[in-house]
PDB file of C-alpha atoms in Angstrom:
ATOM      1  CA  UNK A   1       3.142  -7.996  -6.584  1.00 64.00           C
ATOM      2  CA  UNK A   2       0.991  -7.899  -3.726  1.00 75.00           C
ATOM      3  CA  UNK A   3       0.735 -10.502  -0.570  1.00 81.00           C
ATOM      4  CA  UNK A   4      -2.649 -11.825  -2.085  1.00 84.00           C
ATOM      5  CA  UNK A   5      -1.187 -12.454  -5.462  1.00 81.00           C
ATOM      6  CA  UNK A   6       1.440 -14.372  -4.057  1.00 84.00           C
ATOM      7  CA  UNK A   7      -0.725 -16.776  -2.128  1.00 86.00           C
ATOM      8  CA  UNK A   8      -2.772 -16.816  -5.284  1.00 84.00           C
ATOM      9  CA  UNK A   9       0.657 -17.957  -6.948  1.00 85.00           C
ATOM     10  CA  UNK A  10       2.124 -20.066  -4.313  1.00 87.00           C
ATOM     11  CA  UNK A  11      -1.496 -22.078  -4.353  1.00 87.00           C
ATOM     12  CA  UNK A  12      -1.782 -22.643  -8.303  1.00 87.00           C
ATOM     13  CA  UNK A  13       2.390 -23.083  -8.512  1.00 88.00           C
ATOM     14  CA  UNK A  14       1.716 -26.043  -5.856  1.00 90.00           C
ATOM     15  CA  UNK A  15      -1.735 -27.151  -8.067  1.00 87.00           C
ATOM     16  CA  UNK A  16       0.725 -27.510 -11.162  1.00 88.00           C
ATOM     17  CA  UNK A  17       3.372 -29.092  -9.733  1.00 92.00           C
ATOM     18  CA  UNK A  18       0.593 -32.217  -8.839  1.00 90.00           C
ATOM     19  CA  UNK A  19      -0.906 -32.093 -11.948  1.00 87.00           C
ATOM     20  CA  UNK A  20       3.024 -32.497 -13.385  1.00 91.00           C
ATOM     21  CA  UNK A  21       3.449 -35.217 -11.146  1.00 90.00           C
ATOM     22  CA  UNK A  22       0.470 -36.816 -12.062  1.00 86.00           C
ATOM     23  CA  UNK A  23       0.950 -36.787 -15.855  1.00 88.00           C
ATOM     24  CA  UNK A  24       4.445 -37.892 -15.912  1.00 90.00           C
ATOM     25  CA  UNK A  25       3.508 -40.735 -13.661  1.00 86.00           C
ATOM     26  CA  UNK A  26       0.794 -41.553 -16.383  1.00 84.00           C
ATOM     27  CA  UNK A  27       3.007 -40.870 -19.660  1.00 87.00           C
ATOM     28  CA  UNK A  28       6.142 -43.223 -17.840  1.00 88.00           C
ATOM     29  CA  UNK A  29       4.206 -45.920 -16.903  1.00 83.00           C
ATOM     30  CA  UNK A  30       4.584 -45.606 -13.367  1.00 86.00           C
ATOM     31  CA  UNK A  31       0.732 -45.219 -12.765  1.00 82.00           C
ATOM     32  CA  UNK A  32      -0.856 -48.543 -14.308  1.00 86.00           C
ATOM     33  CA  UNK A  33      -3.537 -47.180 -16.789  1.00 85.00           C
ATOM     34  CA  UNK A  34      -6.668 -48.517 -15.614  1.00 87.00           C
ATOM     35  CA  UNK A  35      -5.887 -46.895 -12.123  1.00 86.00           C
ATOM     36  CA  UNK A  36      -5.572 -43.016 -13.812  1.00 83.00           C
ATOM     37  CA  UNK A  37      -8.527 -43.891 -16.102  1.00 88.00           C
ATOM     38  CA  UNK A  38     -10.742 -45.005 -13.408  1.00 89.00           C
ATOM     39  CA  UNK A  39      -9.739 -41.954 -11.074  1.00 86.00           C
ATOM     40  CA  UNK A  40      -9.864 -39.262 -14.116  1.00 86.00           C
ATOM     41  CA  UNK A  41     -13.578 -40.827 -14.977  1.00 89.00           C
ATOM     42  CA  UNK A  42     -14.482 -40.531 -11.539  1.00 90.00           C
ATOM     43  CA  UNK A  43     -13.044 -36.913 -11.059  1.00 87.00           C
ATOM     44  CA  UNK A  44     -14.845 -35.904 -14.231  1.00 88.00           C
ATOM     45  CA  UNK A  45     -18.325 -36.688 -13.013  1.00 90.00           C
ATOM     46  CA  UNK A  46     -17.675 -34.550  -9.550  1.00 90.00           C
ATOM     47  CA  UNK A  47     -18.972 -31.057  -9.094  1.00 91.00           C
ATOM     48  CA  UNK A  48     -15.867 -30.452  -6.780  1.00 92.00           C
ATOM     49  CA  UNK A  49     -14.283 -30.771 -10.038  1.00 89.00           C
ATOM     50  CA  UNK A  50     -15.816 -28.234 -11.472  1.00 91.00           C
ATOM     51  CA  UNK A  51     -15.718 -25.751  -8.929  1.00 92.00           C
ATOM     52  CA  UNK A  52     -11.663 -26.661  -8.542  1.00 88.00           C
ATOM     53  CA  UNK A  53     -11.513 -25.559 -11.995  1.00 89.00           C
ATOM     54  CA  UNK A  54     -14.033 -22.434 -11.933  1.00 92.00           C
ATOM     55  CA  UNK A  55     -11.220 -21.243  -9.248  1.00 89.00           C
ATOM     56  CA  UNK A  56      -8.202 -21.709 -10.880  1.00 87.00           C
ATOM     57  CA  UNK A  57      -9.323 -20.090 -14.220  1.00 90.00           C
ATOM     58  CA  UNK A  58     -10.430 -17.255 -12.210  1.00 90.00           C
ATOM     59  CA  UNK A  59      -7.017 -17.065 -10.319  1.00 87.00           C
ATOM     60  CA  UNK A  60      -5.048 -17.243 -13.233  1.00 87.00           C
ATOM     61  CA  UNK A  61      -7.008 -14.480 -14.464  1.00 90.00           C
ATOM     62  CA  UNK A  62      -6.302 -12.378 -11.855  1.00 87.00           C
ATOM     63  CA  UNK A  63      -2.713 -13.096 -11.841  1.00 85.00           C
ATOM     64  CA  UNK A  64      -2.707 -12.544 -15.668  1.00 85.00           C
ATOM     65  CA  UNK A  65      -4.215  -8.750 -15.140  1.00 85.00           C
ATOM     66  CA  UNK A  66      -1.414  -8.504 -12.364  1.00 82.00           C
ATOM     67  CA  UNK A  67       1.255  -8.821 -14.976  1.00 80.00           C
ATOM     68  CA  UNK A  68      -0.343  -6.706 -17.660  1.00 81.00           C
ATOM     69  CA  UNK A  69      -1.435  -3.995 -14.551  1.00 78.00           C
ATOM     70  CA  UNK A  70       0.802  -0.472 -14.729  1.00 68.00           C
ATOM     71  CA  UNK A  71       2.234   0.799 -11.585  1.00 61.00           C
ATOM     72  CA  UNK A  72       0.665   4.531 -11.221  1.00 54.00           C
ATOM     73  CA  UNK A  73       4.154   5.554  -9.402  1.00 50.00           C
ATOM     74  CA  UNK A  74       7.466   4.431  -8.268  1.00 46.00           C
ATOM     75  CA  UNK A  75       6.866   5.780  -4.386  1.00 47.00           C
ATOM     76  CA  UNK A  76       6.842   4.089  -1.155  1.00 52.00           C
ATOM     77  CA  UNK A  77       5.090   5.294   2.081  1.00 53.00           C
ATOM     78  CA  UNK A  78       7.337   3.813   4.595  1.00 62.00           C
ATOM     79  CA  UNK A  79      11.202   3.108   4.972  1.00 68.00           C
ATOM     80  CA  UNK A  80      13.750   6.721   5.563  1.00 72.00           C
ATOM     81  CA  UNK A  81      14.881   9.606   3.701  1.00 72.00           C
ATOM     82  CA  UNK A  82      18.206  10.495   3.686  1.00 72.00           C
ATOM     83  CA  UNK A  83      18.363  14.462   4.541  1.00 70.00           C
ATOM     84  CA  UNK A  84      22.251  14.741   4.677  1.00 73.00           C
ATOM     85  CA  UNK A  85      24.934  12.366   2.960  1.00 74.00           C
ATOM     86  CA  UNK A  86      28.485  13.089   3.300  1.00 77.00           C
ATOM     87  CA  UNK A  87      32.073  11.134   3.146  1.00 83.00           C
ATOM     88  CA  UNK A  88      31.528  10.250   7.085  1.00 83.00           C
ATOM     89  CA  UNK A  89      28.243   9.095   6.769  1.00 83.00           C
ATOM     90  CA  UNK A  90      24.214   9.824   6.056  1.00 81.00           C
ATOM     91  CA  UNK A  91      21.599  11.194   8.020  1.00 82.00           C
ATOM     92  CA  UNK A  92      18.216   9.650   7.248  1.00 81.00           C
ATOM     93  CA  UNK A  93      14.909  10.123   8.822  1.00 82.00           C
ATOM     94  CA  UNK A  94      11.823   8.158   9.162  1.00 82.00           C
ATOM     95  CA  UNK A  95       9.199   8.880   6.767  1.00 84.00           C
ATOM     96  CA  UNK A  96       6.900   7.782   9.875  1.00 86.00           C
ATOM     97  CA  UNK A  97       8.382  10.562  12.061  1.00 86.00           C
ATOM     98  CA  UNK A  98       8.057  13.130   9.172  1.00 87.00           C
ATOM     99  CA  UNK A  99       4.234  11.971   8.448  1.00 88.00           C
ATOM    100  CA  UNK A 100       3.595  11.958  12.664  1.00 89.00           C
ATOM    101  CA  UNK A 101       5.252  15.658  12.913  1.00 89.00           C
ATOM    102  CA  UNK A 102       3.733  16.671   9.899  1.00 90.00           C
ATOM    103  CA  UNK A 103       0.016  15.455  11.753  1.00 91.00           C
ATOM    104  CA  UNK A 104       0.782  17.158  14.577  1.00 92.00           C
ATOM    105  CA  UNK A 105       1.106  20.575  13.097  1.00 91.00           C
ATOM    106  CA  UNK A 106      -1.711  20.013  11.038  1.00 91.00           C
ATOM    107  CA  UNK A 107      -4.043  19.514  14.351  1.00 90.00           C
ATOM    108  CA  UNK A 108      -2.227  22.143  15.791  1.00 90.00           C
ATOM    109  CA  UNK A 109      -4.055  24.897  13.466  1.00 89.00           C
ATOM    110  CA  UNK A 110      -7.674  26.260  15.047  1.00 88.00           C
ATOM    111  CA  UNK A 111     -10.122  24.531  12.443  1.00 88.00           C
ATOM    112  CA  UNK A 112      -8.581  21.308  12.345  1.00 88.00           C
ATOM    113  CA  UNK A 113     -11.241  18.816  13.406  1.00 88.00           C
ATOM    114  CA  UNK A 114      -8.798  15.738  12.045  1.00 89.00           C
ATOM    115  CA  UNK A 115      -6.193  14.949   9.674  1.00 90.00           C
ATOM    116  CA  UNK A 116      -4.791  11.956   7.448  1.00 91.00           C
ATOM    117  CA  UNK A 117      -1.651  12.750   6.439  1.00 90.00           C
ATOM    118  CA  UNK A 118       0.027  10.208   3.171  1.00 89.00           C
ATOM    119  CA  UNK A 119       3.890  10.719   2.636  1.00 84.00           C
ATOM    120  CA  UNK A 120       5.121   9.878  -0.773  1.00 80.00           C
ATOM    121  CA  UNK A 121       9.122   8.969  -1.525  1.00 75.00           C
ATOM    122  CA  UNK A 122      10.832   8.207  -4.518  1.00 68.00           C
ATOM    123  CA  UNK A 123      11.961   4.763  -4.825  1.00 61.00           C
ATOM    124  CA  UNK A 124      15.190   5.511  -7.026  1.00 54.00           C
ATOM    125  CA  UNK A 125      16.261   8.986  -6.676  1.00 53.00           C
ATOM    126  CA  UNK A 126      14.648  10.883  -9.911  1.00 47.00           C
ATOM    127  CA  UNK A 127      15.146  14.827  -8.596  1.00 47.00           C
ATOM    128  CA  UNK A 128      12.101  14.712  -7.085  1.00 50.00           C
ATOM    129  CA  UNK A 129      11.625  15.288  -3.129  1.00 69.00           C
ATOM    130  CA  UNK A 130       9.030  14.193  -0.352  1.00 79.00           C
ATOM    131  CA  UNK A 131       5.574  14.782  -1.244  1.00 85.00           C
ATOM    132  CA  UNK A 132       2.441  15.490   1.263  1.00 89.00           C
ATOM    133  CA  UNK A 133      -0.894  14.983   0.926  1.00 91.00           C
ATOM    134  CA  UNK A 134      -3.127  16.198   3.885  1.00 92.00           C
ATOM    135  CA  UNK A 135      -7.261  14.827   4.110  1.00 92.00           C
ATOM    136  CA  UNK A 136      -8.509  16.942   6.026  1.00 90.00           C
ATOM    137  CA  UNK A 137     -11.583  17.570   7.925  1.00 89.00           C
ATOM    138  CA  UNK A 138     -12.701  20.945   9.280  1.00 88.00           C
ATOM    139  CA  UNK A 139     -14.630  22.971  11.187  1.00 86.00           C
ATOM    140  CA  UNK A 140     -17.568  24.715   9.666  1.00 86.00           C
ATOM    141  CA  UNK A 141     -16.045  28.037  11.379  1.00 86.00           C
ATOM    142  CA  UNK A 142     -12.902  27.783   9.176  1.00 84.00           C
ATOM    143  CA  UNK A 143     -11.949  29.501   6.062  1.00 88.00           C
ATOM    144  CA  UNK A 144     -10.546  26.783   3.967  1.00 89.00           C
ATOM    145  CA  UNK A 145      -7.765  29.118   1.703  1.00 89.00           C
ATOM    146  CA  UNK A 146      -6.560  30.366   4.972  1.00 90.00           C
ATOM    147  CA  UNK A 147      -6.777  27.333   7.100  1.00 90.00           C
ATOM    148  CA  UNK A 148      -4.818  25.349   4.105  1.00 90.00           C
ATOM    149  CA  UNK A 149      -2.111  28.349   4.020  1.00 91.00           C
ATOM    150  CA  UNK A 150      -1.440  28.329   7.813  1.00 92.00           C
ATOM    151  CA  UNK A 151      -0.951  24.708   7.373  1.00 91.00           C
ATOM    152  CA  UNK A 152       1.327  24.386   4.623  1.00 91.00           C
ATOM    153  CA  UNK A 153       3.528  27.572   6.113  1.00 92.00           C
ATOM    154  CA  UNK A 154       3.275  25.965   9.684  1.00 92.00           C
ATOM    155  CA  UNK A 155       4.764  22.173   7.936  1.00 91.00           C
ATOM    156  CA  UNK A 156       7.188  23.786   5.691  1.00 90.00           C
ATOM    157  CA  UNK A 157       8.628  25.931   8.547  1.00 91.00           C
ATOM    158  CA  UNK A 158       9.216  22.910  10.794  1.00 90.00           C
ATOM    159  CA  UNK A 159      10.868  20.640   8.094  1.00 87.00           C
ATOM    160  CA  UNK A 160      13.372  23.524   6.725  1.00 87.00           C
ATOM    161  CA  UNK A 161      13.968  24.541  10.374  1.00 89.00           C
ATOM    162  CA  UNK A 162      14.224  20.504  11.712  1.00 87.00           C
ATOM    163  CA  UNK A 163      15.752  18.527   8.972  1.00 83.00           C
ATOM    164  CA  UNK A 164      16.705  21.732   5.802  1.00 80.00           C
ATOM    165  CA  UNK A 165      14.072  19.473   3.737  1.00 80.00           C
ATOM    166  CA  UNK A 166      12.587  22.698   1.950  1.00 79.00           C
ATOM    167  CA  UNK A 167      10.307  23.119  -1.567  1.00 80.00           C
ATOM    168  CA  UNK A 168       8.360  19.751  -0.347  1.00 84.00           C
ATOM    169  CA  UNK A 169       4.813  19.892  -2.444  1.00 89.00           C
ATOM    170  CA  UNK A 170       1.403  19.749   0.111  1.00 90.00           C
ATOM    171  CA  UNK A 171      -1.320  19.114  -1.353  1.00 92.00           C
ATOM    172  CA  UNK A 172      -4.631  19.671   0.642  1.00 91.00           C
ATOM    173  CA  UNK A 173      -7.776  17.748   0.504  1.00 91.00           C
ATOM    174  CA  UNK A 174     -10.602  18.626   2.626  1.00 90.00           C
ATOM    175  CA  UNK A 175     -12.468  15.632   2.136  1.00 89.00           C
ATOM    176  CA  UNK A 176     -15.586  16.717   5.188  1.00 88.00           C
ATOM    177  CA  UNK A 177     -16.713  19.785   6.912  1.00 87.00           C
ATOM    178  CA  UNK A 178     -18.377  19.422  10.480  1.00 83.00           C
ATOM    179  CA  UNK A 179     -19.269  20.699  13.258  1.00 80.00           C
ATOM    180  CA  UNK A 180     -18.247  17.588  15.802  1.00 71.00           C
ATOM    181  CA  UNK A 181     -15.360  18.184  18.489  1.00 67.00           C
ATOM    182  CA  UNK A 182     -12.253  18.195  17.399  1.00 62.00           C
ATOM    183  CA  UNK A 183     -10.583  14.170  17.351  1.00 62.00           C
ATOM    184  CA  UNK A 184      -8.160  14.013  19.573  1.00 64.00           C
ATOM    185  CA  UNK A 185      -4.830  11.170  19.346  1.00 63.00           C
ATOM    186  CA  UNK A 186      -5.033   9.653  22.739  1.00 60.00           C
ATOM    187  CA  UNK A 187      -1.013   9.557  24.630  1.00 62.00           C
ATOM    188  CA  UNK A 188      -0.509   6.488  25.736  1.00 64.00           C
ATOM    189  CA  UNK A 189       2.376   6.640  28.578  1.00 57.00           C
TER     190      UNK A 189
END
């Protein structure tokens, strides 16, 4: 569940709890009838009212599609990979430093005019390994089968030679071609 649906929870969990409060005050005696009468009345002839409830029907409803919503896929874009695991220990790597190296060689390539690179992990190990996924956008000079080969050869090089992570699928999306400079990462020292 996402940040937003929390808040969206935390807010109508706190609007229930009131409302609780409220009727078992009313149902034990503890608020004097006329006084919940007179208040309910008045509430009922408020627009605020209205508008209170207008928002919590349409945050249940959201909430509601959250729990009926499918996850597409059990990856993660951020955390480490473990590359070696042994009695003594485990070697694990950022999946930031593989997505920043794999970047790197991507601008590296004559063509490349800029890259966004999206790293995929299992969650729970399944058999399945790293996946890539390159935007790219080009250079109307470059030939896009042998712009995308260079680039997947370059990548797959570096990770089998750096960390033995080998057979990881790239896929390739060239999402613009232009004719603008190169962008260029500015190093900040």
């Amino acid at each position: 569940m996402g940040m937003i649906n929390r808040l969206f929870l935390l807010f109508q969990t706190l609007c229930m709890i009131a409302m609780s409060v409220a009727v078992l005050g009313a149902a034990t005696t503890l608020l004097p009838e006329q006084l919940w009468l007179n208040e309910a009345h008045y509430a009922l002839t408020r627009y605020e009212t209205v508008v209170i409830a207008v928002c919590l029907m349409l945050i249940s409803i959201r909430l509601l599609a959250a729990v009926f919503r499918r996850a597409d896929k059990k990856t993660r874009g951020k955390g480490e990979y473990v590359i070696e695991s042994s009695p003594n220990g485990e070697v694990r790597v950022s999946l930031e430093a593989i997505r920043l190296l794999s970047d790197r060689l991507a601008r590296e390539v004559q063509g490349v005019r800029d890259v966004h690179v999206q790293l995929q992990s299992p969650k729970k190990q399944s058999g399945t390994a790293l996946s890539l996924t390159l935007d790219l956008v080009i250079g109307q000079e470059a030939e896009i089968s042998s712009l995308s080969s260079q680039i997947m050869e370059k990548i797959r090089r570096h990770l089998d030679h750096m960390m033995s992570l080998n057979d990881i699928p790239i896929q390739i999306v060239v999402s613009e071609v232009t004719d603008a400079a190169p962008v260029r990462k500015h190093r900040v020292v």
